[in-house]
Short mmCIF file of C-alpha atoms in Angstrom, two decimals:
data_model
loop_
_atom_site.label_atom_id
_atom_site.label_comp_id
_atom_site.label_asym_id
_atom_site.label_seq_id
_atom_site.Cartn_x
_atom_site.Cartn_y
_atom_site.Cartn_z
CA UNK A 18 33.73 20.74 6.32
CA UNK A 19 37.10 18.95 5.88
CA UNK A 20 35.82 17.01 2.92
CA UNK A 21 38.63 18.07 0.48
CA UNK A 22 41.43 17.11 3.21
CA UNK A 23 39.77 13.86 3.91
CA UNK A 24 39.70 12.75 0.44
CA UNK A 25 43.33 14.10 -0.27
CA UNK A 26 44.50 12.37 2.80
CA UNK A 27 43.36 8.96 1.98
CA UNK A 28 42.54 8.79 -1.64
CA UNK A 29 44.70 6.54 -4.28
CA UNK A 30 46.13 4.27 -1.65
CA UNK A 31 45.16 1.04 -0.35
CA UNK A 32 44.48 1.21 3.64
CA UNK A 33 43.19 -1.94 4.88
CA UNK A 34 43.40 -2.81 8.59
CA UNK A 35 43.24 -6.72 9.45
CA UNK A 36 39.99 -5.87 11.29
CA UNK A 37 38.52 -4.03 8.38
CA UNK A 38 39.56 -7.21 6.23
CA UNK A 39 37.70 -9.23 8.68
CA UNK A 40 34.68 -7.04 8.53
CA UNK A 41 34.68 -6.83 4.95
CA UNK A 42 34.67 -10.69 4.52
CA UNK A 43 32.06 -11.48 7.30
CA UNK A 44 29.59 -8.72 6.42
CA UNK A 45 30.04 -9.34 2.57
CA UNK A 46 29.19 -13.14 3.09
CA UNK A 47 26.19 -11.91 5.39
CA UNK A 48 24.82 -9.92 2.50
CA UNK A 49 24.73 -12.96 0.11
CA UNK A 50 23.68 -15.48 2.81
CA UNK A 51 20.94 -13.44 4.92
CA UNK A 52 17.34 -13.35 3.77
CA UNK A 53 16.41 -10.62 1.53
CA UNK A 54 14.84 -8.71 4.16
CA UNK A 55 17.90 -8.37 6.04
CA UNK A 56 20.48 -8.12 3.35
CA UNK A 57 20.88 -4.35 3.53
CA UNK A 58 21.65 -4.54 7.49
CA UNK A 59 25.35 -5.54 6.76
CA UNK A 60 25.85 -2.50 4.89
CA UNK A 61 24.54 -0.23 7.78
CA UNK A 62 26.89 -1.72 10.20
CA UNK A 63 29.62 -1.46 8.07
CA UNK A 64 28.97 2.42 7.82
CA UNK A 65 28.51 2.94 11.55
CA UNK A 66 31.59 0.81 12.55
CA UNK A 67 34.57 1.02 9.89
CA UNK A 68 35.87 4.40 8.51
CA UNK A 69 35.49 5.22 4.97
CA UNK A 70 39.29 5.61 4.97
CA UNK A 71 39.43 1.81 4.79
CA UNK A 72 39.76 1.35 0.92
CA UNK A 73 41.17 -1.02 -1.67
CA UNK A 74 43.09 0.75 -4.62
CA UNK A 75 42.93 -1.00 -8.15
CA UNK A 76 44.16 0.67 -11.13
CA UNK A 77 43.95 4.12 -9.40
CA UNK A 78 40.20 3.11 -8.74
CA UNK A 79 39.34 3.74 -5.09
CA UNK A 80 36.96 1.09 -3.51
CA UNK A 81 36.07 1.88 0.00
CA UNK A 82 34.52 -0.75 1.88
CA UNK A 83 31.12 0.52 1.35
CA UNK A 84 31.80 0.17 -2.28
CA UNK A 85 33.03 -3.35 -1.97
CA UNK A 86 29.81 -4.07 0.00
CA UNK A 87 27.75 -2.95 -3.05
CA UNK A 88 29.84 -5.43 -5.10
CA UNK A 89 28.75 -8.14 -2.68
CA UNK A 90 25.23 -6.77 -2.96
CA UNK A 91 24.92 -7.24 -6.54
CA UNK A 92 26.76 -10.52 -6.58
CA UNK A 93 23.79 -11.63 -4.30
CA UNK A 94 21.40 -10.24 -6.70
CA UNK A 95 22.97 -12.48 -9.74
CA UNK A 96 23.57 -15.57 -7.45
CA UNK A 97 19.96 -15.61 -6.36
CA UNK A 98 18.29 -14.39 -9.14
CA UNK A 99 16.76 -11.54 -7.52
CA UNK A 100 17.30 -9.20 -10.56
CA UNK A 101 13.80 -9.63 -11.88
CA UNK A 102 10.53 -7.76 -10.89
CA UNK A 103 11.95 -4.07 -10.98
CA UNK A 104 8.97 -1.94 -12.04
CA UNK A 105 10.46 1.34 -13.52
CA UNK A 106 9.08 4.65 -12.20
CA UNK A 107 9.54 8.25 -12.71
CA UNK A 108 12.05 9.08 -9.74
CA UNK A 109 14.28 6.29 -11.14
CA UNK A 110 14.48 8.11 -14.51
CA UNK A 111 14.96 11.47 -13.04
CA UNK A 112 17.93 9.89 -10.77
CA UNK A 113 19.68 8.35 -13.75
CA UNK A 114 19.60 11.77 -15.47
CA UNK A 115 20.81 13.45 -12.57
CA UNK A 116 23.74 11.23 -12.23
CA UNK A 117 24.37 11.45 -16.07
CA UNK A 118 24.08 15.30 -15.90
CA UNK A 119 26.64 15.54 -13.01
CA UNK A 120 29.17 13.15 -14.63
CA UNK A 121 29.01 14.89 -17.89
CA UNK A 122 29.08 18.64 -16.70
CA UNK A 123 31.86 17.67 -14.36
CA UNK A 124 34.10 16.19 -16.95
CA UNK A 125 33.35 19.03 -19.50
CA UNK A 126 34.36 21.42 -16.66
CA UNK A 127 37.55 19.58 -15.63
CA UNK A 128 38.64 17.91 -18.50
CA UNK A 129 41.17 15.73 -16.72
CA UNK A 130 41.61 11.96 -15.91
CA UNK A 131 41.14 12.58 -12.30
CA UNK A 132 37.71 14.27 -12.92
CA UNK A 133 36.61 11.30 -14.98
CA UNK A 134 37.57 8.81 -12.05
CA UNK A 135 35.85 11.02 -9.52
CA UNK A 136 32.58 10.83 -11.55
CA UNK A 137 32.98 7.14 -12.39
CA UNK A 138 33.02 7.05 -8.26
CA UNK A 139 30.08 9.00 -8.01
CA UNK A 140 28.03 6.95 -10.57
CA UNK A 141 29.08 3.70 -8.84
CA UNK A 142 27.55 5.16 -5.36
CA UNK A 143 24.64 6.47 -6.81
CA UNK A 144 23.58 4.14 -9.64
CA UNK A 145 24.93 0.99 -7.83
CA UNK A 146 23.47 1.55 -4.18
CA UNK A 147 20.23 3.00 -5.39
CA UNK A 148 19.23 0.34 -7.65
CA UNK A 149 20.66 -2.36 -5.41
CA UNK A 150 18.39 -1.05 -2.66
CA UNK A 151 15.35 -1.08 -4.98
CA UNK A 152 15.80 -4.58 -5.84
CA UNK A 153 16.48 -5.90 -2.29
CA UNK A 154 13.50 -3.70 -0.73
CA UNK A 155 10.21 -4.70 -2.01
CA UNK A 156 7.20 -4.35 0.74
CA UNK A 157 6.61 -2.97 4.04
CA UNK A 158 7.89 -5.89 5.92
CA UNK A 159 11.31 -5.25 4.55
CA UNK A 160 11.49 -1.61 5.82
CA UNK A 161 10.26 -2.75 9.00
CA UNK A 162 12.95 -5.24 9.35
CA UNK A 163 15.32 -2.63 8.35
CA UNK A 164 13.97 -0.13 11.10
CA UNK A 165 14.19 -2.88 13.93
CA UNK A 166 17.88 -3.54 12.62
CA UNK A 167 18.84 0.09 12.73
CA UNK A 168 17.44 0.45 16.13
CA UNK A 169 19.40 -2.35 17.34
CA UNK A 170 22.66 -1.18 15.90
CA UNK A 171 22.20 2.22 17.46
CA UNK A 172 22.85 0.84 21.13
CA UNK A 173 26.41 -0.17 20.43
CA UNK A 174 26.98 3.04 18.53
CA UNK A 175 25.69 5.18 21.22
CA UNK A 176 28.03 3.32 23.61
CA UNK A 177 30.97 3.88 21.52
CA UNK A 178 29.99 7.61 21.43
CA UNK A 179 29.76 7.69 25.07
CA UNK A 180 33.17 6.13 25.79
CA UNK A 181 34.60 8.64 23.15
CA UNK A 182 32.95 11.48 25.11
CA UNK A 183 34.43 10.34 28.44
CA UNK A 184 37.81 9.38 27.23
CA UNK A 185 38.32 12.10 24.44
CA UNK A 186 39.93 9.30 22.16
CA UNK A 187 38.21 7.72 19.19
CA UNK A 188 38.47 4.02 19.19
CA UNK A 189 37.87 3.80 15.41
CA UNK A 190 41.05 5.87 14.69
CA UNK A 191 42.76 2.50 14.06
CA UNK A 192 41.05 2.41 10.43
CA UNK A 193 42.37 5.89 9.65
CA UNK A 194 40.23 8.66 8.32
CA UNK A 195 39.31 9.92 11.91
CA UNK A 196 41.27 11.54 14.55
CA UNK A 197 42.72 9.58 17.52
CA UNK A 198 41.94 12.51 19.86
CA UNK A 199 38.36 13.86 19.73
CA UNK A 200 38.35 17.27 18.33
CA UNK A 201 36.73 20.16 20.48
CA UNK A 202 35.20 23.32 19.70
CA UNK A 203 34.39 26.17 22.70
CA UNK A 204 35.84 23.58 24.93
CA UNK A 205 33.15 20.87 23.94
CA UNK A 206 34.06 17.49 22.80
CA UNK A 207 32.77 16.78 19.12
CA UNK A 208 32.45 12.97 19.01
CA UNK A 209 32.28 11.30 15.35
CA UNK A 210 32.86 7.76 15.83
CA UNK A 211 33.72 6.06 12.29
CA UNK A 212 32.08 8.92 10.43
CA UNK A 213 34.25 11.49 8.74
CA UNK A 214 32.92 14.60 10.45
CA UNK A 215 30.64 14.95 13.83
CA UNK A 216 28.19 16.84 11.77
CA UNK A 217 27.73 13.88 9.40
CA UNK A 218 27.54 11.46 12.32
CA UNK A 219 24.53 13.36 13.90
CA UNK A 220 22.85 14.19 10.64
CA UNK A 221 23.05 10.17 10.10
CA UNK A 222 21.18 9.18 13.03
CA UNK A 223 18.73 12.10 13.10
CA UNK A 224 17.48 11.20 9.65
CA UNK A 225 17.03 7.67 10.99
CA UNK A 226 15.03 8.56 13.88
CA UNK A 227 11.56 9.09 12.22
CA UNK A 228 11.96 5.43 10.81
CA UNK A 229 12.89 4.16 14.41
CA UNK A 230 9.83 5.85 15.92
CA UNK A 231 7.54 4.14 13.42
CA UNK A 232 8.21 1.12 15.10
CA UNK A 233 6.27 2.11 18.26
CA UNK A 234 3.04 1.94 16.23
CA UNK A 235 3.83 -1.30 14.29
CA UNK A 236 3.73 -4.05 16.88
CA UNK A 237 3.50 -4.13 20.98
CA UNK A 238 6.82 -5.96 20.71
CA UNK A 239 8.55 -3.33 18.98
CA UNK A 240 7.80 -0.44 21.30
CA UNK A 241 10.51 -1.32 23.64
CA UNK A 242 13.18 -1.22 20.57
CA UNK A 243 11.63 2.03 19.30
CA UNK A 244 12.40 3.75 22.71
CA UNK A 245 15.90 2.08 23.12
CA UNK A 246 16.67 3.04 19.38
CA UNK A 247 15.38 6.74 19.86
CA UNK A 248 17.39 7.09 23.20
CA UNK A 249 20.42 5.75 21.54
CA UNK A 250 20.17 7.87 18.35
CA UNK A 251 19.69 11.01 20.47
CA UNK A 252 22.60 10.29 22.44
CA UNK A 253 24.72 10.17 19.37
CA UNK A 254 23.28 13.43 18.28
CA UNK A 255 24.15 15.08 21.47
CA UNK A 256 27.61 13.59 21.89
CA UNK A 257 28.36 15.14 18.40
CA UNK A 258 27.92 18.87 19.89
CA UNK A 259 26.48 20.10 16.45
CA UNK A 260 23.93 22.71 15.88
CA UNK A 261 22.66 21.20 12.60
CA UNK A 262 21.71 17.61 13.70
CA UNK A 263 19.99 19.25 16.74
CA UNK A 264 18.07 21.70 14.42
CA UNK A 265 17.04 18.96 12.00
CA UNK A 266 15.77 16.70 14.80
CA UNK A 267 13.40 19.56 16.21
CA UNK A 268 12.20 20.14 12.74
CA UNK A 269 11.78 16.80 12.02
CA UNK A 270 9.76 16.33 15.21
CA UNK A 271 7.62 19.19 14.03
CA UNK A 272 6.99 17.38 10.67
CA UNK A 273 6.41 14.20 12.46
CA UNK A 274 3.40 15.91 14.59
CA UNK A 275 2.11 17.06 11.62
CA UNK A 276 0.73 13.60 10.66
CA UNK A 277 -2.15 14.78 12.88
CA UNK A 278 -2.95 17.50 10.64
CA UNK A 279 -2.15 15.61 7.31
CA UNK A 280 -5.58 16.32 5.53
CA UNK A 281 -4.56 20.07 5.64
CA UNK A 282 -0.96 19.76 4.50
CA UNK A 283 -1.67 21.20 1.12
CA UNK A 284 -2.57 24.45 2.91
CA UNK A 285 0.10 24.21 5.64
CA UNK A 286 2.83 23.89 2.72
CA UNK A 287 1.20 27.15 1.07
CA UNK A 288 1.21 28.74 4.22
CA UNK A 289 4.84 28.09 4.87
CA UNK A 290 5.85 29.28 1.45
CA UNK A 291 3.96 32.50 1.89
CA UNK A 292 5.55 33.26 5.23
CA UNK A 293 9.00 32.54 3.71
CA UNK A 294 8.26 35.08 0.81
CA UNK A 295 6.78 37.61 3.12
CA UNK A 296 9.86 37.18 5.72
CA UNK A 297 12.12 37.98 2.66
CA UNK A 298 10.47 41.22 1.80
CA UNK A 299 9.98 42.35 5.33
CA UNK A 300 13.50 41.64 6.65
CA UNK A 301 16.43 44.01 6.34
CA UNK A 302 18.39 41.21 4.79
CA UNK A 303 17.47 38.20 2.60
CA UNK A 304 15.52 35.42 4.39
CA UNK A 305 18.58 33.16 4.49
CA UNK A 306 20.36 35.62 6.62
CA UNK A 307 18.38 33.73 9.27
CA UNK A 308 21.00 31.14 9.10
CA UNK A 309 23.78 33.45 10.35
CA UNK A 310 21.69 33.85 13.57
CA UNK A 311 21.57 30.05 14.39
CA UNK A 312 23.92 28.97 16.89
CA UNK A 313 22.52 26.14 19.23
CA UNK A 314 25.71 24.60 20.80
CA UNK A 315 28.24 27.70 20.30
CA UNK A 316 30.96 28.15 17.45
CA UNK A 317 28.41 27.49 14.61
CA UNK A 318 29.16 28.46 11.08
CA UNK A 319 26.10 29.92 10.36
CA UNK A 320 27.40 33.24 8.97
CA UNK A 321 29.45 31.28 6.55
CA UNK A 322 26.34 29.06 5.30
CA UNK A 323 24.59 32.28 5.03
CA UNK A 324 27.43 33.98 2.93
CA UNK A 325 27.59 30.76 0.71
CA UNK A 326 23.98 30.96 -0.74
CA UNK A 327 24.48 34.58 -0.97
CA UNK A 328 27.64 34.42 -2.96
CA UNK A 329 26.21 31.50 -5.09
CA UNK A 330 23.27 33.65 -6.06
CA UNK A 331 25.69 36.68 -7.06
CA UNK A 332 27.90 34.37 -9.19
CA UNK A 333 24.81 32.69 -10.77
CA UNK A 334 26.22 33.33 -14.41
CA UNK A 335 29.33 31.87 -13.32
CA UNK A 336 28.10 28.38 -12.42
CA UNK A 337 24.87 28.02 -14.12
CA UNK A 338 26.05 26.63 -17.57
CA UNK A 339 28.33 23.68 -16.43
CA UNK A 340 29.49 24.55 -12.88
CA UNK A 341 32.60 26.54 -11.87
CA UNK A 342 36.15 25.05 -11.04
CA UNK A 343 36.68 27.11 -7.82
CA UNK A 344 34.79 29.01 -5.37
CA UNK A 345 37.69 30.49 -3.33
CA UNK A 346 37.74 33.85 -4.94
CA UNK A 347 33.95 34.15 -3.71
CA UNK A 348 35.41 35.31 -0.46
CA UNK A 349 38.36 37.64 0.47
CA UNK A 350 39.47 35.14 2.75
CA UNK A 351 39.77 32.29 0.64
CA UNK A 352 37.45 29.56 2.05
CA UNK A 353 36.72 26.90 -0.33
CA UNK A 354 34.64 24.31 1.34
CA UNK A 355 30.97 24.43 0.12
CA UNK A 356 28.90 23.11 2.83
CA UNK A 357 25.55 23.19 1.21
CA UNK A 358 24.58 20.27 -1.01
CA UNK A 359 22.24 22.47 -3.16
CA UNK A 360 25.18 25.02 -4.11
CA UNK A 361 27.43 22.20 -4.50
CA UNK A 362 25.30 20.51 -7.09
CA UNK A 363 25.42 23.60 -8.97
CA UNK A 364 29.04 24.35 -8.54
CA UNK A 365 29.86 20.82 -9.87
CA UNK A 366 27.22 20.34 -12.62
CA UNK A 367 25.46 23.86 -13.31
CA UNK A 368 21.89 24.54 -13.27
CA UNK A 369 20.42 21.64 -15.23
CA UNK A 370 22.07 19.24 -12.75
CA UNK A 371 20.72 21.37 -9.67
CA UNK A 372 17.33 21.05 -11.17
CA UNK A 373 17.29 17.45 -11.54
CA UNK A 374 18.45 17.07 -7.92
CA UNK A 375 15.86 19.20 -6.98
CA UNK A 376 13.26 17.11 -9.13
CA UNK A 377 14.38 13.95 -7.52
CA UNK A 378 13.65 15.24 -4.03
CA UNK A 379 10.22 16.77 -5.45
CA UNK A 380 9.34 13.18 -6.86
CA UNK A 381 10.32 11.69 -3.63
CA UNK A 382 8.02 14.01 -1.63
CA UNK A 383 5.25 13.19 -4.24
CA UNK A 384 5.80 9.51 -3.77
CA UNK A 385 5.30 9.86 -0.15
CA UNK A 386 2.18 11.63 -0.54
CA UNK A 387 0.83 8.96 -3.05
CA UNK A 388 1.90 6.11 -0.76
CA UNK A 389 -0.22 7.92 1.96
CA UNK A 390 -3.33 8.66 0.00
CA UNK A 391 -3.20 5.16 -1.43
CA UNK A 392 -3.28 3.48 1.97
CA UNK A 393 -5.61 5.90 3.72
CA UNK A 394 -8.18 6.39 1.03
CA UNK A 395 -7.71 3.27 -1.39
CA UNK A 396 -9.89 3.21 -4.49
CA UNK A 397 -10.57 0.10 -5.86
CA UNK A 398 -13.01 -1.80 -8.24
CA UNK A 399 -13.78 -5.45 -8.63
CA UNK A 400 -13.90 -6.98 -12.10
CA UNK A 401 -15.49 -10.29 -12.76
CA UNK A 402 -15.16 -12.47 -15.81
CA UNK A 403 -16.62 -15.66 -16.95
CA UNK A 404 -13.05 -16.67 -18.22
CA UNK A 405 -12.18 -17.86 -14.51
CA UNK A 406 -9.29 -20.11 -15.89
CA UNK A 407 -7.52 -17.69 -18.12
CA UNK A 408 -7.84 -15.30 -15.32
CA UNK A 409 -6.28 -17.61 -13.02
CA UNK A 410 -3.49 -18.62 -15.48
CA UNK A 411 -2.58 -15.05 -16.15
CA UNK A 412 -2.85 -13.56 -12.32
CA UNK A 413 -1.48 -15.97 -10.10
CA UNK A 414 -1.38 -15.86 -6.11
CA UNK A 415 2.24 -15.24 -6.03
CA UNK A 416 1.90 -12.32 -8.25
CA UNK A 417 -0.66 -10.47 -5.97
CA UNK A 418 0.31 -7.07 -4.80
CA UNK A 419 4.14 -7.55 -5.22
CA UNK A 420 5.32 -4.27 -3.86
CA UNK A 421 2.74 -1.48 -3.62
CA UNK A 422 1.19 0.35 -0.75
CA UNK A 423 -2.09 -0.39 -2.81
CA UNK A 424 -2.15 -3.76 -1.02
CA UNK A 425 -3.26 -1.90 1.86
CA UNK A 426 -6.68 -1.75 0.61
CA UNK A 427 -7.33 -5.44 1.54
CA UNK A 428 -5.19 -5.13 5.05
CA UNK A 429 -6.79 -4.74 8.47
CA UNK A 430 -7.15 -1.33 9.68
CA UNK A 431 -4.50 -1.48 12.46
CA UNK A 432 -1.87 -2.76 9.73
CA UNK A 433 -3.07 0.12 7.53
CA UNK A 434 -2.37 2.70 10.10
CA UNK A 435 0.95 1.14 11.04
CA UNK A 436 2.06 1.58 7.24
CA UNK A 437 0.61 4.99 6.90
CA UNK A 438 2.78 6.12 9.98
CA UNK A 439 5.71 4.56 8.40
CA UNK A 440 5.27 6.31 5.24
CA UNK A 441 4.95 9.61 7.02
CA UNK A 442 8.16 8.43 8.68
CA UNK A 443 9.73 8.29 5.50
CA UNK A 444 8.69 11.63 4.45
CA UNK A 445 9.92 12.98 7.70
CA UNK A 446 13.42 11.44 6.97
CA UNK A 447 13.38 12.94 3.42
CA UNK A 448 12.51 16.63 5.13
CA UNK A 449 15.42 15.87 7.61
CA UNK A 450 17.85 15.24 4.76
CA UNK A 451 16.65 18.37 2.67
CA UNK A 452 17.02 20.51 5.69
CA UNK A 453 20.53 19.24 6.47
CA UNK A 454 21.55 20.04 2.86
CA UNK A 455 21.34 23.42 3.77
CA UNK A 456 24.20 23.02 6.18
CA UNK A 457 26.36 20.39 5.03
CA UNK A 458 27.37 18.51 1.71
CA UNK A 459 27.23 14.95 2.06
CA UNK A 460 30.20 12.47 1.69
CA UNK A 461 31.31 9.25 3.50
CA UNK A 462 28.74 6.81 4.86
CA UNK A 463 25.46 9.25 4.83
CA UNK A 464 25.44 9.26 1.02
CA UNK A 465 24.48 5.63 1.52
CA UNK A 466 21.45 6.55 3.79
CA UNK A 467 20.26 9.11 1.20
CA UNK A 468 20.09 6.66 -1.53
CA UNK A 469 18.52 4.03 0.86
CA UNK A 470 15.75 6.66 1.69
CA UNK A 471 15.11 7.36 -1.95
CA UNK A 472 14.96 3.32 -2.73
CA UNK A 473 12.61 2.91 -0.08
CA UNK A 474 10.17 5.74 -1.33
CA UNK A 475 10.65 4.61 -4.89
CA UNK A 476 9.90 1.15 -4.08
CA UNK A 477 6.63 1.76 -2.24
CA UNK A 478 5.17 4.47 -4.54
CA UNK A 479 2.26 3.05 -6.35
CA UNK A 480 2.32 2.90 -10.19
CA UNK A 481 -0.73 4.02 -12.01
CA UNK A 482 -0.31 1.28 -14.59
CA UNK A 483 -0.26 -1.37 -11.81
CA UNK A 484 -2.81 -4.33 -11.98
CA UNK A 485 -2.82 -6.73 -8.99
CA UNK A 486 -4.94 -10.15 -8.67
CA UNK A 487 -5.80 -12.23 -5.64
CA UNK A 488 -7.83 -15.52 -5.55
CA UNK A 489 -10.24 -16.54 -2.83
CA UNK A 490 -12.88 -19.48 -2.39
CA UNK A 491 -15.90 -16.98 -1.99
CA UNK A 492 -14.67 -13.59 -2.05
CA UNK A 493 -16.31 -10.44 -0.61
CA UNK A 494 -16.51 -7.36 -2.45
CA UNK A 495 -13.97 -4.89 -0.88
CA UNK A 496 -15.95 -1.93 -1.66
CA UNK A 497 -19.38 -2.99 -0.76
CA UNK A 498 -19.01 -5.90 1.72
CA UNK A 499 -21.46 -7.85 -0.22
CA UNK A 500 -20.66 -11.44 -1.31
CA UNK A 501 -19.51 -11.89 -5.17
CA UNK A 502 -21.05 -14.56 -7.24
CA UNK A 503 -19.07 -17.88 -6.09
CA UNK A 504 -18.82 -19.00 -9.79
CA UNK A 505 -16.49 -16.01 -10.67
CA UNK A 506 -13.69 -16.29 -7.53
CA UNK A 507 -11.21 -14.29 -9.31
CA UNK A 508 -11.26 -10.53 -8.45
CA UNK A 509 -9.04 -7.81 -10.17
CA UNK A 510 -7.91 -4.90 -8.07
CA UNK A 511 -6.94 -1.97 -10.03
CA UNK A 512 -5.90 0.91 -7.88
CA UNK A 513 -6.51 4.33 -9.64
CA UNK A 514 -4.13 7.15 -10.04
CA UNK A 515 -3.44 8.37 -6.35
#
């Protein structure tokens, strides 16, 4: 993974093509002016069509165009007074702690101005993107709008990859950061478009496929868009000619089909854990040695990925406290790229940072589980009060069910099922990211997608302290179906802990 080469070639120098400047202005203004449900779309467009080598350097601080888009996003939140309404959740706390731990340990380890600037950029991306998405995304309709937009964007992206595949030239090379002549391996072209590496391009679209597929069950009008989006995404993945995206697509499809067995997921999870442990003790080598045997398209670096995990375990005492400055001495042939996000978290921030990163993932999966349970088996109770006027003053209709899956308790069954499938799709996307982390360390545009996925899960995860209200002329009890006393038309819906 040429991450270090990419950063070295383009950092600390302003690189701004006229087309990049136009894209920044047009898409930045669009972030401010578009409806909130579409405000995320310009960032996806920027990520797919402009290389991260396009940047503006101010006082040695690098602002690539995605970071500039984050500034436009926060400007929108301030101008349109959309900063209110954020319900703080455990995943928010863990993400903040993970970022702070990574920043502190990295600075203690390196102790240079360059290290401090590097971590400030990391904090800007993580905190800025995650909480911007948390404030912009509020309900299922917002996520559905993003899925439709991504499916539409995938079509021109796929066309650009097909052109690159047929000509061997990358049209996005005018922005810098990507080679003009498409890289080949084993006689096969590895297209990458505006992404800094073919593997990252493939993983980017592989992680979006479950969300695009969920549109098929949402609305009859969305089915054609879902099919076109899946076809275009698969085209991008195939033209990348990388093993990892193909593997994560297959595994993501397996997880998607487990939706039919979702009621037995607890048993399935423990069975998988038991199988992995059994393989570890039965095999002659460690279970992660299976990575060395994976080669789908030829020329895969599976052996190196196996060795990276093995050496990280062997050198645990070296990086566990606050990380390590270099891993080149782990191998006799001096390879220094850490193509594993989990290992990279430990190398850059020590064991505490790695555990916080794993806690973020665990809370995200737990959040998906709570969303699914709240939609599928909502538990509500109806409270009536003689103080009708005070209740109405306290709980207005505009406050009803602001951002939670608990609202599905009162929605039609077909809407609940569509939301349930979309929630499962979010879990599948999380799973794809987690599998991809074994084979690649994220940088460039795909980091935005990781924070977007976490933000969507964080927004929809029900809060155990939440109370919602709705008013109707003659309400019917959602639990019994019997009419309530019309003298008390205010009902409180209190979802229990999922």
